[in-house]
PDB file of C-alpha atoms in Angstrom:
ATOM      1  CA  MET A  16      13.204  46.989 -23.630  1.00 51.00           C
ATOM      2  CA  ASN A  17       9.521  48.688 -22.759  1.00 53.00           C
ATOM      3  CA  GLU A  18       8.327  44.387 -23.141  1.00 61.00           C
ATOM      4  CA  VAL A  19       6.996  43.796 -20.601  1.00 65.00           C
ATOM      5  CA  ALA A  20       7.909  40.824 -18.184  1.00 68.00           C
ATOM      6  CA  LYS A  21       6.292  37.850 -18.343  1.00 76.00           C
ATOM      7  CA  LYS A  22       6.452  36.932 -14.438  1.00 79.00           C
ATOM      8  CA  ARG A  23       7.830  33.921 -13.608  1.00 78.00           C
ATOM      9  CA  PRO A  24       5.018  32.033 -11.532  1.00 74.00           C
ATOM     10  CA  GLU A  25       6.491  31.545  -7.349  1.00 74.00           C
ATOM     11  CA  PHE A  26       7.220  28.057  -6.000  1.00 69.00           C
ATOM     12  CA  ARG A  27       7.052  27.825  -2.115  1.00 70.00           C
ATOM     13  CA  ASN A  28       7.437  25.408   0.436  1.00 72.00           C
ATOM     14  CA  ILE A  29       3.649  24.399   1.608  1.00 68.00           C
ATOM     15  CA  HIS A  30       2.860  25.829   4.833  1.00 71.00           C
ATOM     16  CA  LEU A  31       1.800  22.131   7.238  1.00 70.00           C
ATOM     17  CA  LEU A  32      -0.705  23.760   8.698  1.00 72.00           C
ATOM     18  CA  ASN A  33      -2.637  25.764   6.379  1.00 71.00           C
ATOM     19  CA  ASP A  34      -1.490  24.454   2.530  1.00 69.00           C
ATOM     20  CA  VAL A  35      -1.689  21.352   3.090  1.00 66.00           C
ATOM     21  CA  ARG A  36      -6.312  20.764   3.020  1.00 69.00           C
ATOM     22  CA  GLY A  37      -6.141  22.172   0.046  1.00 71.00           C
ATOM     23  CA  TYR A  38      -2.706  20.498  -1.670  1.00 73.00           C
ATOM     24  CA  ARG A  39      -3.877  17.863  -4.553  1.00 80.00           C
ATOM     25  CA  MET A  40      -2.009  15.216  -4.473  1.00 85.00           C
ATOM     26  CA  PRO A  41      -1.343  13.852  -7.771  1.00 89.00           C
ATOM     27  CA  PRO A  42      -2.252   9.536  -7.792  1.00 92.00           C
ATOM     28  CA  ALA A  43       1.620   9.229  -7.739  1.00 91.00           C
ATOM     29  CA  ALA A  44       2.072  10.706  -5.291  1.00 91.00           C
ATOM     30  CA  ILE A  45      -0.418   9.018  -2.900  1.00 92.00           C
ATOM     31  CA  LEU A  46       1.245   5.678  -4.294  1.00 94.00           C
ATOM     32  CA  SER A  47       4.652   6.737  -3.824  1.00 93.00           C
ATOM     33  CA  ILE A  48       3.937   7.718   0.174  1.00 93.00           C
ATOM     34  CA  LEU A  49       1.293   4.214   0.568  1.00 95.00           C
ATOM     35  CA  HIS A  50       4.241   2.083  -0.832  1.00 95.00           C
ATOM     36  CA  ARG A  51       6.668   3.351   2.470  1.00 96.00           C
ATOM     37  CA  ILE A  52       3.776   2.694   4.915  1.00 95.00           C
ATOM     38  CA  SER A  53       3.131  -1.116   2.939  1.00 95.00           C
ATOM     39  CA  GLY A  54       6.037  -1.464   3.834  1.00 96.00           C
ATOM     40  CA  VAL A  55       6.656   0.004   6.759  1.00 96.00           C
ATOM     41  CA  ILE A  56       3.123  -2.520   7.601  1.00 94.00           C
ATOM     42  CA  MET A  57       5.181  -5.513   6.226  1.00 94.00           C
ATOM     43  CA  PHE A  58       8.443  -4.203   8.457  1.00 95.00           C
ATOM     44  CA  VAL A  59       6.478  -4.022  12.208  1.00 94.00           C
ATOM     45  CA  LEU A  60       3.964  -7.345  10.832  1.00 91.00           C
ATOM     46  CA  LEU A  61       6.811  -9.422   9.736  1.00 93.00           C
ATOM     47  CA  PRO A  62       7.013 -11.527  13.385  1.00 92.00           C
ATOM     48  CA  PHE A  63       3.256 -12.316  12.723  1.00 87.00           C
ATOM     49  CA  VAL A  64       3.995 -13.463   9.751  1.00 92.00           C
ATOM     50  CA  LEU A  65       7.090 -15.955  10.637  1.00 94.00           C
ATOM     51  CA  TRP A  66       4.380 -16.706  13.626  1.00 90.00           C
ATOM     52  CA  MET A  67       1.910 -17.755  10.819  1.00 89.00           C
ATOM     53  CA  PHE A  68       4.104 -19.296   8.191  1.00 93.00           C
ATOM     54  CA  ASP A  69       5.813 -21.958  11.112  1.00 93.00           C
ATOM     55  CA  ARG A  70       2.573 -22.353  12.774  1.00 90.00           C
ATOM     56  CA  SER A  71       0.514 -23.832   9.191  1.00 92.00           C
ATOM     57  CA  LEU A  72       3.983 -26.214   8.760  1.00 94.00           C
ATOM     58  CA  ALA A  73       5.155 -27.211  12.051  1.00 93.00           C
ATOM     59  CA  SER A  74       2.156 -30.300  12.418  1.00 94.00           C
ATOM     60  CA  PRO A  75      -1.676 -30.799  11.272  1.00 93.00           C
ATOM     61  CA  GLN A  76      -2.390 -29.935  14.824  1.00 93.00           C
ATOM     62  CA  SER A  77      -0.965 -26.067  14.674  1.00 92.00           C
ATOM     63  CA  HIS A  78      -2.391 -25.989  11.249  1.00 92.00           C
ATOM     64  CA  ALA A  79      -5.525 -26.465  12.976  1.00 92.00           C
ATOM     65  CA  GLU A  80      -4.987 -24.308  15.840  1.00 90.00           C
ATOM     66  CA  LEU A  81      -4.170 -21.607  13.047  1.00 88.00           C
ATOM     67  CA  THR A  82      -7.342 -21.497  11.347  1.00 88.00           C
ATOM     68  CA  SER A  83      -9.178 -22.097  14.733  1.00 89.00           C
ATOM     69  CA  ILE A  84      -7.211 -18.519  15.852  1.00 85.00           C
ATOM     70  CA  PHE A  85      -8.223 -17.109  12.234  1.00 85.00           C
ATOM     71  CA  ARG A  86     -12.467 -18.011  12.566  1.00 85.00           C
ATOM     72  CA  GLU A  87     -12.587 -17.667  17.248  1.00 84.00           C
ATOM     73  CA  GLY A  88      -9.217 -14.829  17.669  1.00 79.00           C
ATOM     74  CA  LEU A  89      -6.583 -13.892  19.183  1.00 75.00           C
ATOM     75  CA  TRP A  90      -6.397 -13.012  22.989  1.00 77.00           C
ATOM     76  CA  ILE A  91      -9.052  -9.918  22.988  1.00 81.00           C
ATOM     77  CA  PHE A  92      -8.887 -10.004  19.305  1.00 79.00           C
ATOM     78  CA  PRO A  93     -11.672 -11.371  18.208  1.00 85.00           C
ATOM     79  CA  GLY A  94     -11.746 -13.016  14.511  1.00 81.00           C
ATOM     80  CA  PHE A  95     -13.353 -10.859  12.461  1.00 85.00           C
ATOM     81  CA  LEU A  96     -10.615  -8.142  14.122  1.00 87.00           C
ATOM     82  CA  VAL A  97      -7.518 -11.149  13.207  1.00 85.00           C
ATOM     83  CA  LYS A  98      -8.605 -11.226   9.414  1.00 89.00           C
ATOM     84  CA  LEU A  99      -9.197  -7.846   8.967  1.00 90.00           C
ATOM     85  CA  GLY A 100      -5.146  -7.355  10.395  1.00 88.00           C
ATOM     86  CA  ALA A 101      -4.571 -10.149   7.890  1.00 91.00           C
ATOM     87  CA  LEU A 102      -6.428  -8.487   5.844  1.00 94.00           C
ATOM     88  CA  VAL A 103      -4.433  -4.743   5.935  1.00 94.00           C
ATOM     89  CA  LEU A 104      -0.996  -7.600   5.697  1.00 94.00           C
ATOM     90  CA  ILE A 105      -2.264  -8.290   2.399  1.00 95.00           C
ATOM     91  CA  TRP A 106      -3.273  -5.538   1.212  1.00 96.00           C
ATOM     92  CA  ALA A 107       0.280  -4.188   2.719  1.00 96.00           C
ATOM     93  CA  TYR A 108       2.145  -6.899  -0.426  1.00 96.00           C
ATOM     94  CA  LEU A 109      -0.326  -6.271  -3.093  1.00 97.00           C
ATOM     95  CA  HIS A 110      -0.009  -2.898  -3.751  1.00 97.00           C
ATOM     96  CA  HIS A 111       3.889  -3.171  -2.906  1.00 96.00           C
ATOM     97  CA  ILE A 112       4.265  -5.288  -5.492  1.00 97.00           C
ATOM     98  CA  CYS A 113       2.286  -3.983  -7.467  1.00 96.00           C
ATOM     99  CA  ALA A 114       3.915  -0.404  -6.908  1.00 95.00           C
ATOM    100  CA  GLY A 115       7.284  -2.523  -7.136  1.00 94.00           C
ATOM    101  CA  LEU A 116       6.706  -3.531 -10.362  1.00 94.00           C
ATOM    102  CA  ARG A 117       5.189   0.124 -11.346  1.00 93.00           C
ATOM    103  CA  PHE A 118       8.488   1.822 -10.204  1.00 90.00           C
ATOM    104  CA  LEU A 119      11.086  -1.210 -11.845  1.00 91.00           C
ATOM    105  CA  TRP A 120       8.415  -0.880 -15.418  1.00 90.00           C
ATOM    106  CA  LEU A 121       9.619   3.379 -14.539  1.00 87.00           C
ATOM    107  CA  ASP A 122      13.179   2.910 -14.209  1.00 86.00           C
ATOM    108  CA  ILE A 123      13.944   0.591 -16.630  1.00 88.00           C
ATOM    109  CA  ASP A 124      11.938   2.394 -19.782  1.00 78.00           C
ATOM    110  CA  HIS A 125      12.917   6.459 -18.584  1.00 75.00           C
ATOM    111  CA  HIS A 126      11.115   7.576 -22.095  1.00 69.00           C
ATOM    112  CA  ALA A 127       8.144   6.139 -21.273  1.00 69.00           C
ATOM    113  CA  VAL A 128       7.868   8.763 -18.464  1.00 79.00           C
ATOM    114  CA  ASN A 129       5.718  12.225 -18.514  1.00 85.00           C
ATOM    115  CA  LYS A 130       3.068  13.511 -16.300  1.00 87.00           C
ATOM    116  CA  GLN A 131       0.000  11.818 -18.191  1.00 88.00           C
ATOM    117  CA  THR A 132       2.262   7.794 -18.078  1.00 87.00           C
ATOM    118  CA  GLY A 133       2.640   8.023 -14.053  1.00 88.00           C
ATOM    119  CA  ARG A 134      -0.717   9.323 -13.880  1.00 91.00           C
ATOM    120  CA  SER A 135      -2.688   5.841 -15.778  1.00 92.00           C
ATOM    121  CA  SER A 136      -0.375   3.870 -14.449  1.00 92.00           C
ATOM    122  CA  ALA A 137      -0.441   4.725  -9.913  1.00 94.00           C
ATOM    123  CA  LEU A 138      -3.918   4.950 -11.223  1.00 95.00           C
ATOM    124  CA  ALA A 139      -3.001   1.287 -12.616  1.00 96.00           C
ATOM    125  CA  SER A 140      -1.435   0.115  -9.784  1.00 96.00           C
ATOM    126  CA  PHE A 141      -3.618   0.972  -7.444  1.00 96.00           C
ATOM    127  CA  ALA A 142      -6.528  -1.180  -9.458  1.00 97.00           C
ATOM    128  CA  ILE A 143      -4.740  -3.668  -9.548  1.00 97.00           C
ATOM    129  CA  SER A 144      -3.164  -4.059  -6.282  1.00 96.00           C
ATOM    130  CA  LEU A 145      -6.867  -3.088  -5.138  1.00 96.00           C
ATOM    131  CA  GLY A 146      -8.878  -5.719  -7.187  1.00 97.00           C
ATOM    132  CA  LEU A 147      -6.010  -8.662  -6.112  1.00 97.00           C
ATOM    133  CA  THR A 148      -6.892  -7.023  -2.883  1.00 96.00           C
ATOM    134  CA  VAL A 149     -10.891  -8.319  -2.790  1.00 96.00           C
ATOM    135  CA  VAL A 150     -10.039 -11.155  -3.954  1.00 96.00           C
ATOM    136  CA  LEU A 151      -8.438 -12.093  -1.906  1.00 95.00           C
ATOM    137  CA  GLY A 152     -10.463 -10.659   1.321  1.00 94.00           C
ATOM    138  CA  ALA A 153     -13.853 -11.842  -0.025  1.00 94.00           C
ATOM    139  CA  LYS A 154     -11.594 -15.633  -0.322  1.00 92.00           C
ATOM    140  CA  LEU A 155      -9.953 -15.069   3.441  1.00 89.00           C
ATOM    141  CA  PHE A 156     -13.751 -14.095   5.195  1.00 88.00           C
ATOM    142  CA  GLY A 157     -16.093 -16.745   3.177  1.00 84.00           C
ATOM    143  CA  LEU A 158     -17.750 -15.410   0.432  1.00 84.00           C
ATOM    144  CA  TYR A 159     -17.051 -17.078  -2.042  1.00 80.00           C
TER     145      TYR A 159
END
């Protein structure tokens, strides 16, 4: 009975002001948080998306007006800021889709859920969504 008891690890809540700076979240946690943020962005900007969709399909004149907004700007926003807002929206959609497909895959194939799979699939989701965002952003800004 003289055995030294192995000390169990202590799990405590993270204090917001003191502990957050030193806490390093895994890629899967960052992906999950950004998935929620991209969902909020898509929800908040839904009226803008519907307005752009309406303007692009209503008539050739309204389509020309929409493309001129992306070139010249809208009200107080120069064209660069309009394109930057559209790029944020493109990222939100692509990230939300890639992360959502990852979550569905992990739900379906629950035997593959482990630390390494979670990390590698999160990094793959980041790479795919950011790569597609760069390609579509280059097209949006007229780089090709």
